[in-house]
XYZ file of N, CA, C and O in Angstrom:
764
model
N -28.509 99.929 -79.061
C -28.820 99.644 -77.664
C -29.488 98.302 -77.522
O -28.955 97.421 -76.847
N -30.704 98.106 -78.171
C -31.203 96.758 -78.295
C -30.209 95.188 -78.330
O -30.290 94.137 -77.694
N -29.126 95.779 -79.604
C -27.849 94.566 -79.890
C -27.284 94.444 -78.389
O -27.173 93.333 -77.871
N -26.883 95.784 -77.612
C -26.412 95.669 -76.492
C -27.064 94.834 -75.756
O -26.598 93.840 -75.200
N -28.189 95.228 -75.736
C -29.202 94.565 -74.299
C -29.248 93.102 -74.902
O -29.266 92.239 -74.024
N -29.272 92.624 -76.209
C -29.441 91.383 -76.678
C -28.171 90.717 -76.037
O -28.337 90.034 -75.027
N -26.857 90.880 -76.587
C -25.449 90.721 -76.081
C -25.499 90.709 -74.403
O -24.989 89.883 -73.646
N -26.183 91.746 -74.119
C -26.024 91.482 -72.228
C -26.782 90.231 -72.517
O -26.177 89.161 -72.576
N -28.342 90.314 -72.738
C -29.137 89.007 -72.251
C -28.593 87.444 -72.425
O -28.785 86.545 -71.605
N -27.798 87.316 -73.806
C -26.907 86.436 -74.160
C -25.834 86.183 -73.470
O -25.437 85.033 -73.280
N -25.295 87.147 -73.055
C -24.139 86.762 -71.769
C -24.866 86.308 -70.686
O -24.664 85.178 -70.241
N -25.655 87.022 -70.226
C -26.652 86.583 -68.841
C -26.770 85.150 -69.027
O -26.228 84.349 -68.266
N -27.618 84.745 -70.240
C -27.986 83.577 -70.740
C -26.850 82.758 -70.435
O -26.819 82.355 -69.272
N -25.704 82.333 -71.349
C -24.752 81.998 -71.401
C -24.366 81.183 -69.771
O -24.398 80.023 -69.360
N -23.961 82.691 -69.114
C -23.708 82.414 -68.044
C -24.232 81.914 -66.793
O -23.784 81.304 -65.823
N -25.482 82.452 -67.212
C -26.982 81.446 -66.552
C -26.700 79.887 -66.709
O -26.404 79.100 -65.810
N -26.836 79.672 -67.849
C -26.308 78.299 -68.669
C -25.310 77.705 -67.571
O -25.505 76.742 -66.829
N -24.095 78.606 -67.671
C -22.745 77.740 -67.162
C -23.131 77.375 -65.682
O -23.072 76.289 -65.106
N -23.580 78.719 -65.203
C -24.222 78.439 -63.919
C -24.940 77.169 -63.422
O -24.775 76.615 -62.335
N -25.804 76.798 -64.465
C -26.842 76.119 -64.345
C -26.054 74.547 -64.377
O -26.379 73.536 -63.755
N -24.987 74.733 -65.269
C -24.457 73.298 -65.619
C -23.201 72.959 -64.136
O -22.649 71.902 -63.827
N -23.131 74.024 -63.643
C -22.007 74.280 -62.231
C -22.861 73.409 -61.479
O -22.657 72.292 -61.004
N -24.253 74.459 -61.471
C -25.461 73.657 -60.656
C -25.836 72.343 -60.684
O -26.167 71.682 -59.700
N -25.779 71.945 -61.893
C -26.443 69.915 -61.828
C -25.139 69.283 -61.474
O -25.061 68.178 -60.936
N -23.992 70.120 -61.837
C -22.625 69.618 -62.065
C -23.023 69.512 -60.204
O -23.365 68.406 -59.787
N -22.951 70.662 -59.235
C -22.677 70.374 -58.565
C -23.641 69.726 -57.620
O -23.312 69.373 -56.488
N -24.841 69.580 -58.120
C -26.503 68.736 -57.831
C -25.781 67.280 -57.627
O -25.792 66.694 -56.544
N -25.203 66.814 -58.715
C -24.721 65.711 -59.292
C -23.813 65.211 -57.908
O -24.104 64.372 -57.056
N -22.655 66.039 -58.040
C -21.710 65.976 -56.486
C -22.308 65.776 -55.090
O -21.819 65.275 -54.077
N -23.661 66.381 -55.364
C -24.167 66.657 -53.929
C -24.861 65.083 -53.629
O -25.090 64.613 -52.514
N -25.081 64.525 -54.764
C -26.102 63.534 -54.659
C -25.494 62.254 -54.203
O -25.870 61.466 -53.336
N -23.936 62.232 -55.400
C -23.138 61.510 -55.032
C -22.129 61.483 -53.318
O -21.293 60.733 -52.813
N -22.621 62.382 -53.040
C -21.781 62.736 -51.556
C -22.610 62.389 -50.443
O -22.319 62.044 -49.297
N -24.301 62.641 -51.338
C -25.260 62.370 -50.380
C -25.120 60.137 -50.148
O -25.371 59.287 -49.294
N -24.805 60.186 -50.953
C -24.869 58.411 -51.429
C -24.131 57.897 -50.400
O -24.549 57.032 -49.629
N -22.813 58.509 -50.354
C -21.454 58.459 -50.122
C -21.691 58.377 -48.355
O -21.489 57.459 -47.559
N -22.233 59.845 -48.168
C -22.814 59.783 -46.688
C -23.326 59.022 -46.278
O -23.099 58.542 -45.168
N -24.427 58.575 -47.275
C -25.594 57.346 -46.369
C -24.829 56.274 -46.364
O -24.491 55.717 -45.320
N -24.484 55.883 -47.534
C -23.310 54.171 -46.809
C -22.706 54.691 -46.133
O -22.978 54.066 -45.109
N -21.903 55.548 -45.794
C -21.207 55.880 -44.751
C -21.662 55.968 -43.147
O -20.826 55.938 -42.244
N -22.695 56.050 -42.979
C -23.764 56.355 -42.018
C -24.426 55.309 -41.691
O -24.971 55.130 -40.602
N -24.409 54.329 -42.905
C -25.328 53.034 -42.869
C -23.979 52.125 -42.257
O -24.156 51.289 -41.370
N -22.822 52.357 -42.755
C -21.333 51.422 -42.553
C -21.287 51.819 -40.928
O -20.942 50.866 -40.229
N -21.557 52.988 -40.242
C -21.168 53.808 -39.203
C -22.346 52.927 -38.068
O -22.165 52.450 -36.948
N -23.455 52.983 -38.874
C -24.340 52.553 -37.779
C -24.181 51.008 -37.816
O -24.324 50.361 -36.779
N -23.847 50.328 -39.159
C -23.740 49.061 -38.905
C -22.108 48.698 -37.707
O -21.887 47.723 -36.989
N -21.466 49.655 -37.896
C -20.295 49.281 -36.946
C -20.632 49.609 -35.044
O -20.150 48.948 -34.124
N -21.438 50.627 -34.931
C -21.657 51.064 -33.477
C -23.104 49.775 -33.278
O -23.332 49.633 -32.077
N -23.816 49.100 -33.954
C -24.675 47.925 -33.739
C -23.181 46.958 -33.500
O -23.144 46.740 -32.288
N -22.318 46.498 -33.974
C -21.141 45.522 -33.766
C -20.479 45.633 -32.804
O -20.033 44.673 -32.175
N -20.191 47.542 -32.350
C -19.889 47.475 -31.206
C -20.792 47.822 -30.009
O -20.327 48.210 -28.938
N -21.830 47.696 -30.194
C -22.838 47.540 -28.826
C -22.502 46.762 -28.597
O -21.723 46.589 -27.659
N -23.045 45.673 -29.555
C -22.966 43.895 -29.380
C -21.713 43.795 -28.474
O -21.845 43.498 -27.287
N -20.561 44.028 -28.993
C -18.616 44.054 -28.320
C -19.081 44.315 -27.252
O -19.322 43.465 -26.395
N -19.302 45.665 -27.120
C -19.680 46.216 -24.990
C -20.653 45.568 -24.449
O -20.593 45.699 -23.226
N -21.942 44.623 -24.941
C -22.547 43.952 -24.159
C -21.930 42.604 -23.735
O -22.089 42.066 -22.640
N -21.050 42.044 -24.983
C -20.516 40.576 -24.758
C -18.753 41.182 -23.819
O -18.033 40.325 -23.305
N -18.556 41.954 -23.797
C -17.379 42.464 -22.776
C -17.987 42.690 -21.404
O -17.523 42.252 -20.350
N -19.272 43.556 -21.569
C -19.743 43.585 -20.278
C -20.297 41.985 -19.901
O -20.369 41.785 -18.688
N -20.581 41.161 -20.528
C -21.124 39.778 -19.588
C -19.806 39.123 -19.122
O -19.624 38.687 -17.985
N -18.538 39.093 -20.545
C -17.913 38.506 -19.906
C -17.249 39.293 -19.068
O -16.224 38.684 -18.763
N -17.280 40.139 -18.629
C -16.355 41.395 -16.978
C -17.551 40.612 -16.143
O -17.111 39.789 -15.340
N -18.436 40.687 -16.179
C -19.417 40.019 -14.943
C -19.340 38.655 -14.936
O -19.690 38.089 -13.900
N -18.993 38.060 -15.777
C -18.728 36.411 -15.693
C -17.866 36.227 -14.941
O -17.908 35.580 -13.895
N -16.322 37.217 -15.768
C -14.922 37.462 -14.892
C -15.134 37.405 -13.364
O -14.738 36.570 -12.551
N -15.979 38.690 -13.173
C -16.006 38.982 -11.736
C -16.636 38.019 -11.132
O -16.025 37.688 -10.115
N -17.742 37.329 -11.335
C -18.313 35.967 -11.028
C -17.235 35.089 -10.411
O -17.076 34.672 -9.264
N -16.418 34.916 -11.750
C -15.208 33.894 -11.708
C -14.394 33.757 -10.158
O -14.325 32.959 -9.223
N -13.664 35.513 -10.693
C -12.613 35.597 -9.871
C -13.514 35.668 -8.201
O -12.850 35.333 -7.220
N -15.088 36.136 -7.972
C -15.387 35.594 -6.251
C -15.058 34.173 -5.997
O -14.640 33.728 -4.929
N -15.292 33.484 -7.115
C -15.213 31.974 -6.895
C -14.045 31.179 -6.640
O -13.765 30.251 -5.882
N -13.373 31.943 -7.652
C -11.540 31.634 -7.282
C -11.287 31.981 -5.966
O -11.130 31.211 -5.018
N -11.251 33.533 -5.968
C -11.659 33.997 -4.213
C -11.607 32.925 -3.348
O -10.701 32.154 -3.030
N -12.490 33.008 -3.108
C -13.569 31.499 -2.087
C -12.630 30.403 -2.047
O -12.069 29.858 -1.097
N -12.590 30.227 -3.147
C -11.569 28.663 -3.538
C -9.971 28.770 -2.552
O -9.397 28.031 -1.751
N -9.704 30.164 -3.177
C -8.446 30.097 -2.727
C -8.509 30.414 -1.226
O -7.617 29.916 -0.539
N -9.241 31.012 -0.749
C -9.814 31.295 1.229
C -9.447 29.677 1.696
O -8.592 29.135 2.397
N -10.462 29.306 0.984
C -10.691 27.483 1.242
C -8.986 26.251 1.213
O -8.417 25.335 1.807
N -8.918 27.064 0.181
C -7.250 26.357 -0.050
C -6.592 26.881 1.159
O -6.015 26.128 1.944
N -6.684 28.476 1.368
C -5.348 28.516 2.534
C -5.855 27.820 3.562
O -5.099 27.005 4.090
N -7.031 27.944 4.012
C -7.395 27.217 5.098
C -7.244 25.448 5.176
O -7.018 24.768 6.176
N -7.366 25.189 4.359
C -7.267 23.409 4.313
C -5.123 23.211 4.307
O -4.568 22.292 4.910
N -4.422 24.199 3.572
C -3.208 24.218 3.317
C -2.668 24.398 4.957
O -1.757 23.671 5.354
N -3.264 25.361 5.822
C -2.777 25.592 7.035
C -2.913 24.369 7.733
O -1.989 23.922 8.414
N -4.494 23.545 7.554
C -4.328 22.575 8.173
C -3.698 21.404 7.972
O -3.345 20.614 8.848
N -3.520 21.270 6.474
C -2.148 20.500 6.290
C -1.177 20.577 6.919
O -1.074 19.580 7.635
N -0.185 21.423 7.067
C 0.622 22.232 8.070
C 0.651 22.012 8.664
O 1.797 21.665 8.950
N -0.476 21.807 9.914
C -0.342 21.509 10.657
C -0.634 19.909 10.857
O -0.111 19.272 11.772
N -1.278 19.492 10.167
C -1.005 17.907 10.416
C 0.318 17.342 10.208
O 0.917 16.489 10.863
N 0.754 18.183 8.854
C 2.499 17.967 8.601
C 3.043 18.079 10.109
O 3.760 17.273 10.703
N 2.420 19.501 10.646
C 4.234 19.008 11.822
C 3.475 18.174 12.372
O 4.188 17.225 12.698
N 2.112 17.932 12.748
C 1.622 16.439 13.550
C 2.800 15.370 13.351
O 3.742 15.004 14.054
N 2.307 15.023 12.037
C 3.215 13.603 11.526
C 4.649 14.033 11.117
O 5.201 13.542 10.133
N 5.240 14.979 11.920
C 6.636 15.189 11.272
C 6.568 14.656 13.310
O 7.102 13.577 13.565
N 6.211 15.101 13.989
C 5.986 14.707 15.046
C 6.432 12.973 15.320
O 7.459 12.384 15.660
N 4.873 12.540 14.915
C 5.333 11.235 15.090
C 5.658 10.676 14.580
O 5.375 9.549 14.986
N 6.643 10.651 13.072
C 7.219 9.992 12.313
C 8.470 9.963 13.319
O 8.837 8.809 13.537
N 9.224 10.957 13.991
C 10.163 11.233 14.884
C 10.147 10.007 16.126
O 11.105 9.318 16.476
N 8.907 9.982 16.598
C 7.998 9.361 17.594
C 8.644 7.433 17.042
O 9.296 6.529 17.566
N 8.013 7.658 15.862
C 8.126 5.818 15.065
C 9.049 5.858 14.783
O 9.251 4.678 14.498
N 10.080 6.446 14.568
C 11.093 6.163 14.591
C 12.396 6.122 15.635
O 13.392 5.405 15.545
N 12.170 6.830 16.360
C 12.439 6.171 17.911
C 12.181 4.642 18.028
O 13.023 3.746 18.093
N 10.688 4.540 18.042
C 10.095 2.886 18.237
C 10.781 2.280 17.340
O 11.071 1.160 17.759
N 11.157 2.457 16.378
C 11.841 1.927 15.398
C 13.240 0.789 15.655
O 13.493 -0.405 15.494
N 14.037 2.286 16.253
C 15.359 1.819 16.798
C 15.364 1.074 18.136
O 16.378 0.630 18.674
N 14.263 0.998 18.557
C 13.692 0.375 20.122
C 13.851 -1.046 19.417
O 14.620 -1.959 19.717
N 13.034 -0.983 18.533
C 12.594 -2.552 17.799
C 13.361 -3.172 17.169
O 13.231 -4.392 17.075
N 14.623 -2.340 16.414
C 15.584 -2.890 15.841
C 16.564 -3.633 16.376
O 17.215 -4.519 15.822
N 16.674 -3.080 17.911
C 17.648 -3.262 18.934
C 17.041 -4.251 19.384
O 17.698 -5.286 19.269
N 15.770 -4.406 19.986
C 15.180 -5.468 20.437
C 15.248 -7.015 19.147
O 15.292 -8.077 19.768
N 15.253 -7.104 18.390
C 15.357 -7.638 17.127
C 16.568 -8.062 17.064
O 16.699 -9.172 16.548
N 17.765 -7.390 17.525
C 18.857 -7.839 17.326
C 19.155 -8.698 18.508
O 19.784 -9.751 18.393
N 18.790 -8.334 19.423
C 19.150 -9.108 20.810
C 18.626 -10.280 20.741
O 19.260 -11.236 21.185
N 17.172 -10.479 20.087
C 16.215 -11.359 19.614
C 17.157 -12.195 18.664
O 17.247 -13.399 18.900
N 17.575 -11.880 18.044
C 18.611 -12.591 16.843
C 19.657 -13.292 17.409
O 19.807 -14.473 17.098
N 20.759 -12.503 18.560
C 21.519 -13.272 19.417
C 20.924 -14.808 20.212
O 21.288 -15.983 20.251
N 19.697 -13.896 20.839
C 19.286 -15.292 21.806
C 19.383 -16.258 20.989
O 20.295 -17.084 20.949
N 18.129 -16.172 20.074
C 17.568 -17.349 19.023
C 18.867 -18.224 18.849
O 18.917 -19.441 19.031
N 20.149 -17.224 18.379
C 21.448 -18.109 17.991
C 21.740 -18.775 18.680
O 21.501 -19.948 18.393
N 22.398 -18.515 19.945
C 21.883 -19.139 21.628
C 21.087 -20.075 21.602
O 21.436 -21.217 21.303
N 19.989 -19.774 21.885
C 19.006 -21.087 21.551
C 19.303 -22.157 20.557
O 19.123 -23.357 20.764
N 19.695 -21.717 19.642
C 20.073 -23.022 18.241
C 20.778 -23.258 18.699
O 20.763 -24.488 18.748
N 21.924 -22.735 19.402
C 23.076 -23.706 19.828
C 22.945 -24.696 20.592
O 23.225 -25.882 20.417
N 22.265 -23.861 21.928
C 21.395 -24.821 22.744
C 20.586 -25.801 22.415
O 20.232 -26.622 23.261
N 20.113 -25.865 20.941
C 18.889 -26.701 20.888
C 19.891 -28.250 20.218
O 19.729 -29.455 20.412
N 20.569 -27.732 19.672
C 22.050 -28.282 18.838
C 22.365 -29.174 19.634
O 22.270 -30.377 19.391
N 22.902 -28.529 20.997
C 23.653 -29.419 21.808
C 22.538 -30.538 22.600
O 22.674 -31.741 22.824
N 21.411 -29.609 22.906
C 20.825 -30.541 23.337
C 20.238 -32.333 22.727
O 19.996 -33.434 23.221
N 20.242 -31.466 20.982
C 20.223 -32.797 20.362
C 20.843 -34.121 20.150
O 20.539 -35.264 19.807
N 22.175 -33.195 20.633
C 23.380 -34.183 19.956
C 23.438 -35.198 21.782
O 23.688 -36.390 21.957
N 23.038 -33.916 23.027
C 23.195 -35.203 23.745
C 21.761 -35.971 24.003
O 21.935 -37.146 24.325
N 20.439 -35.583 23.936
C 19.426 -36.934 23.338
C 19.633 -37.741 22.423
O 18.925 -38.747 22.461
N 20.485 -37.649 21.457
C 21.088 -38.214 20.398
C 21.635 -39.399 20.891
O 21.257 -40.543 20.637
N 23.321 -38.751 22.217
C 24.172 -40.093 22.597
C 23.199 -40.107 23.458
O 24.079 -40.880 23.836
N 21.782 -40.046 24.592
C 21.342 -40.925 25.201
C 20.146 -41.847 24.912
O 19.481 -42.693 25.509
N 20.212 -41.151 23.458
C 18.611 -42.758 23.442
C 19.754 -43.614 22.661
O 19.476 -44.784 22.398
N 21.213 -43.023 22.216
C 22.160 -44.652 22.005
C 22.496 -45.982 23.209
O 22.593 -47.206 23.293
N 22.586 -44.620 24.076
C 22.716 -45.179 25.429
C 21.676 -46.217 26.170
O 21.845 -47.271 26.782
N 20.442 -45.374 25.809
C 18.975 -45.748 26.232
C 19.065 -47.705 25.568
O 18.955 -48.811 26.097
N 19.354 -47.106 23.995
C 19.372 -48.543 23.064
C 20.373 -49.397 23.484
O 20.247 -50.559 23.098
N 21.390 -49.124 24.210
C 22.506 -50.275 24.981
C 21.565 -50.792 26.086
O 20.864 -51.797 25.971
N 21.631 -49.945 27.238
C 21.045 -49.890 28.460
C 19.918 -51.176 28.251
O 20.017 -52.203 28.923
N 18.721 -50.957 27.121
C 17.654 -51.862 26.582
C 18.123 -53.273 26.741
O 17.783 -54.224 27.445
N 19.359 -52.977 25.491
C 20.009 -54.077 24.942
C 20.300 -55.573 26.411
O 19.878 -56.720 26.558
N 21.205 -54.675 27.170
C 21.694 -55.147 28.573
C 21.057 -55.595 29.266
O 21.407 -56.572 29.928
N 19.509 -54.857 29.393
C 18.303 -55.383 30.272
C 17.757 -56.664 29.909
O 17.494 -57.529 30.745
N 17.504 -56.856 28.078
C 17.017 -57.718 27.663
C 17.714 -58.757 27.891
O 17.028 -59.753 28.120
N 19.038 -58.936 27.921
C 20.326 -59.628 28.026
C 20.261 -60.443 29.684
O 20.278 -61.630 30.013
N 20.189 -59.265 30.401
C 19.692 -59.845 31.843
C 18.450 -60.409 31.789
O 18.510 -61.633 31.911
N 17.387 -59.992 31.658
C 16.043 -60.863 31.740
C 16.200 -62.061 31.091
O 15.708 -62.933 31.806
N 16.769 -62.648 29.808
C 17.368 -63.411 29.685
C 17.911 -64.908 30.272
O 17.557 -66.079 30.412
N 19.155 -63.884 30.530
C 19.989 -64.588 31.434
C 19.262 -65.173 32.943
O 19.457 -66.273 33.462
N 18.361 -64.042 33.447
C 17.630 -64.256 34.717
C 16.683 -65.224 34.045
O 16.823 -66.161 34.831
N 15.990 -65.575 33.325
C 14.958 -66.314 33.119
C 15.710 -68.280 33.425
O 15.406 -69.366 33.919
N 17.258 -67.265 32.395
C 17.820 -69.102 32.133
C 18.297 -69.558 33.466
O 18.476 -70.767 33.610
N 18.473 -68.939 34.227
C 19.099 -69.149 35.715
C 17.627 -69.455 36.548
O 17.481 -70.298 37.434
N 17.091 -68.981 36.273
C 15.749 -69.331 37.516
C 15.450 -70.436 36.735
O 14.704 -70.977 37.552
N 15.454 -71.384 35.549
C 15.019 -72.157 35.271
C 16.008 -73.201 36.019
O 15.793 -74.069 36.865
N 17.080 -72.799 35.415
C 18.449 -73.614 36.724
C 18.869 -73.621 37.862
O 19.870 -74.237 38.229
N 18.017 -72.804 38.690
C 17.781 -72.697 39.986
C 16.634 -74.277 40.195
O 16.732 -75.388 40.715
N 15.508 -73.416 39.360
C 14.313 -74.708 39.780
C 14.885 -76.147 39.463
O 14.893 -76.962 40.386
N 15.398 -76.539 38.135
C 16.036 -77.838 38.266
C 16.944 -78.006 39.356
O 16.849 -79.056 39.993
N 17.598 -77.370 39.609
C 18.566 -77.953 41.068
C 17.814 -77.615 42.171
O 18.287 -77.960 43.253
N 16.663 -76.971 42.174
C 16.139 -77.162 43.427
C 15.250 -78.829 43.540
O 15.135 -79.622 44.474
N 14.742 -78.843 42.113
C 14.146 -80.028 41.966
C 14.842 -81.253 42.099
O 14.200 -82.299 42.202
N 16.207 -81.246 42.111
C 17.274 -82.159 42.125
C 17.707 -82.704 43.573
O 18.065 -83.782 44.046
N 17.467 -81.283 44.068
C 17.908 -81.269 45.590
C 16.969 -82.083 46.375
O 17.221 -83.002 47.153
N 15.705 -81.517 45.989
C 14.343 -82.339 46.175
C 14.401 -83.852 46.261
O 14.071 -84.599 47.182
N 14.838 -84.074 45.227
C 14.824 -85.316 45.034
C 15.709 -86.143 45.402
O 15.377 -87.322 45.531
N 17.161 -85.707 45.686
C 18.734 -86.126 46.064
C 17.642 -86.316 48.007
O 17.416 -87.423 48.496
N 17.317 -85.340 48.500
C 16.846 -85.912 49.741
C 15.776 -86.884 50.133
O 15.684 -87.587 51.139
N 14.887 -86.735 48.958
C 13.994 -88.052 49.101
C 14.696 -89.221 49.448
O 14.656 -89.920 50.461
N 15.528 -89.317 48.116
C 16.422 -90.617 48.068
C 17.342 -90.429 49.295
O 17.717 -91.560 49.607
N 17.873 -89.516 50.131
C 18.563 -89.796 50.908
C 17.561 -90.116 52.618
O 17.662 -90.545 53.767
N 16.846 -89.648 51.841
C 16.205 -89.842 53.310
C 15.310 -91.362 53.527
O 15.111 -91.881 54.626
N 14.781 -91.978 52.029
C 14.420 -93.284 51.793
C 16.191 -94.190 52.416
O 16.361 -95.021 53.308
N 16.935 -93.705 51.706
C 18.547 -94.623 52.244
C 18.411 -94.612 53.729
O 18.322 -95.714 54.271
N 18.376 -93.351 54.604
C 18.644 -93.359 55.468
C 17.700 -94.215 56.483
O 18.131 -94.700 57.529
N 16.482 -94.322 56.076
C 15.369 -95.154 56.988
C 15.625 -96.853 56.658
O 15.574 -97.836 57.397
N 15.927 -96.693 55.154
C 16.922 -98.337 54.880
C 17.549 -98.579 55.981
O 17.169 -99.416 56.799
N 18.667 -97.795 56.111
C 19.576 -97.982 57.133
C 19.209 -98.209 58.165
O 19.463 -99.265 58.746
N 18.604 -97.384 58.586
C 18.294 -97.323 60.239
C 17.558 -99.019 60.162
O 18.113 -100.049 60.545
N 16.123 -98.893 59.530
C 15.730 -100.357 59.704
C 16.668 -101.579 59.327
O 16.306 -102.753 59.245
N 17.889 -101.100 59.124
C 19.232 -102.606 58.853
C 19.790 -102.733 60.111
O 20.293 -103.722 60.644
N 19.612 -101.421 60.582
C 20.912 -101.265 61.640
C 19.641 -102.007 63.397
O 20.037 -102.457 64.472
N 18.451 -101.838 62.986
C 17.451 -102.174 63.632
C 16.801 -103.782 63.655
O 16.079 -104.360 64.467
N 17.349 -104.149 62.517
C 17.005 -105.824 62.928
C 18.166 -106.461 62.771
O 18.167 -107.690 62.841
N 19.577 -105.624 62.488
C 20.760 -106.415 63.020
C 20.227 -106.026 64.528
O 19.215 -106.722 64.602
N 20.311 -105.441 65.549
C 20.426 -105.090 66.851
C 19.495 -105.721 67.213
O 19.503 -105.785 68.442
N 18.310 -106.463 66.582
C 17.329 -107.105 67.314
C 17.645 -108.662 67.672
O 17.183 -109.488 68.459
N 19.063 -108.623 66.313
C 19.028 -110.434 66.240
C 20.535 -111.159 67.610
O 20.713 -112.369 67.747
């Protein structure tokens, strides 16, 4: 009975033993799993710190965004409004480009008629030259002729005055003859 109870206690033992080595065996596992966990936990928390950080820098930039896009907003309010009034200055000046160009063809036409006269005029100015032209030739004869007469009138009044001076003198002498006479004819009749 004793061998028995020895043989049980030895199995007990034994199996105590195996037990025991299951146990560190699985101490061992636990420790390594525990390891395993904590980097895992440490990797876990270092990733939800990375993504806070992500959702805070997503949330500034969504509020930057939204910032943005009031501003674009605004911008673009501002654009349609300045674009309408373009628009409408467009048809303004679609207006009076219509307007100036009317005046346009007013002016072109006037311009051309302007172009006729002027030609007109050159012709006119043409002809008029050509006859101041033949009359200061004319003018230069006419001169010529005058000088020609004054001249001539000068040499004739000089030959006027000698034969008047001639005449002058033809009666002196005739009138000295004639008192000759008379006093011949006056002391023949006395004798």
């Amino acid at each position: 009975n004793l061998e028995e109870d020895l043989e049980n206690t030895e199995n007990k033992f034994v199996t105590a033993d195996q037990k025991l080595d299951k146990a560190g065996t699985a101490a061992d596992d636990s420790e390594r799993a525990k390891k395993v966990f904590q980097a895992k936990a440490e990797e876990d928390e270092k990733k939800i710190i990375a993504l806070e950080k992500e959702l805070k820098e997503a949330r500034e930039k969504a509020e930057a965004a939204d910032t943005e896009y009031d501003e674009v907003n605004k911008k673009l309010v501002v654009c349609e409004q300045e674009l309408e009034k373009a628009e409408e200055r467009t048809d303004v000046g679609e207006t009076k480009i219509g307007e100036l160009e009317e005046e346009l063809k007013v002016v072109a036409n006037n311009l051309k008629s302007l172009e006729v006269a002027e030609e007109k005029a050159n012709q006119r100015e043409k002809s008029y030259k050509e006859q101041i032209k033949m009359l200061t030739a004319k003018l230069k004869q006419a001169e010529a002729r005058a000088e020609f007469a004054d001249k001539s009138v000068v040499k004739l009044q000089h030959e006027v005055d000698r034969l008047e001076d001639e005449l002058v003198s033809e009666q002196e002498k005739f009138k000295a003859i004639t008192e000759e006479l008379e006093q011949t004819f006056a002391e023949m009749s006395g004798y």
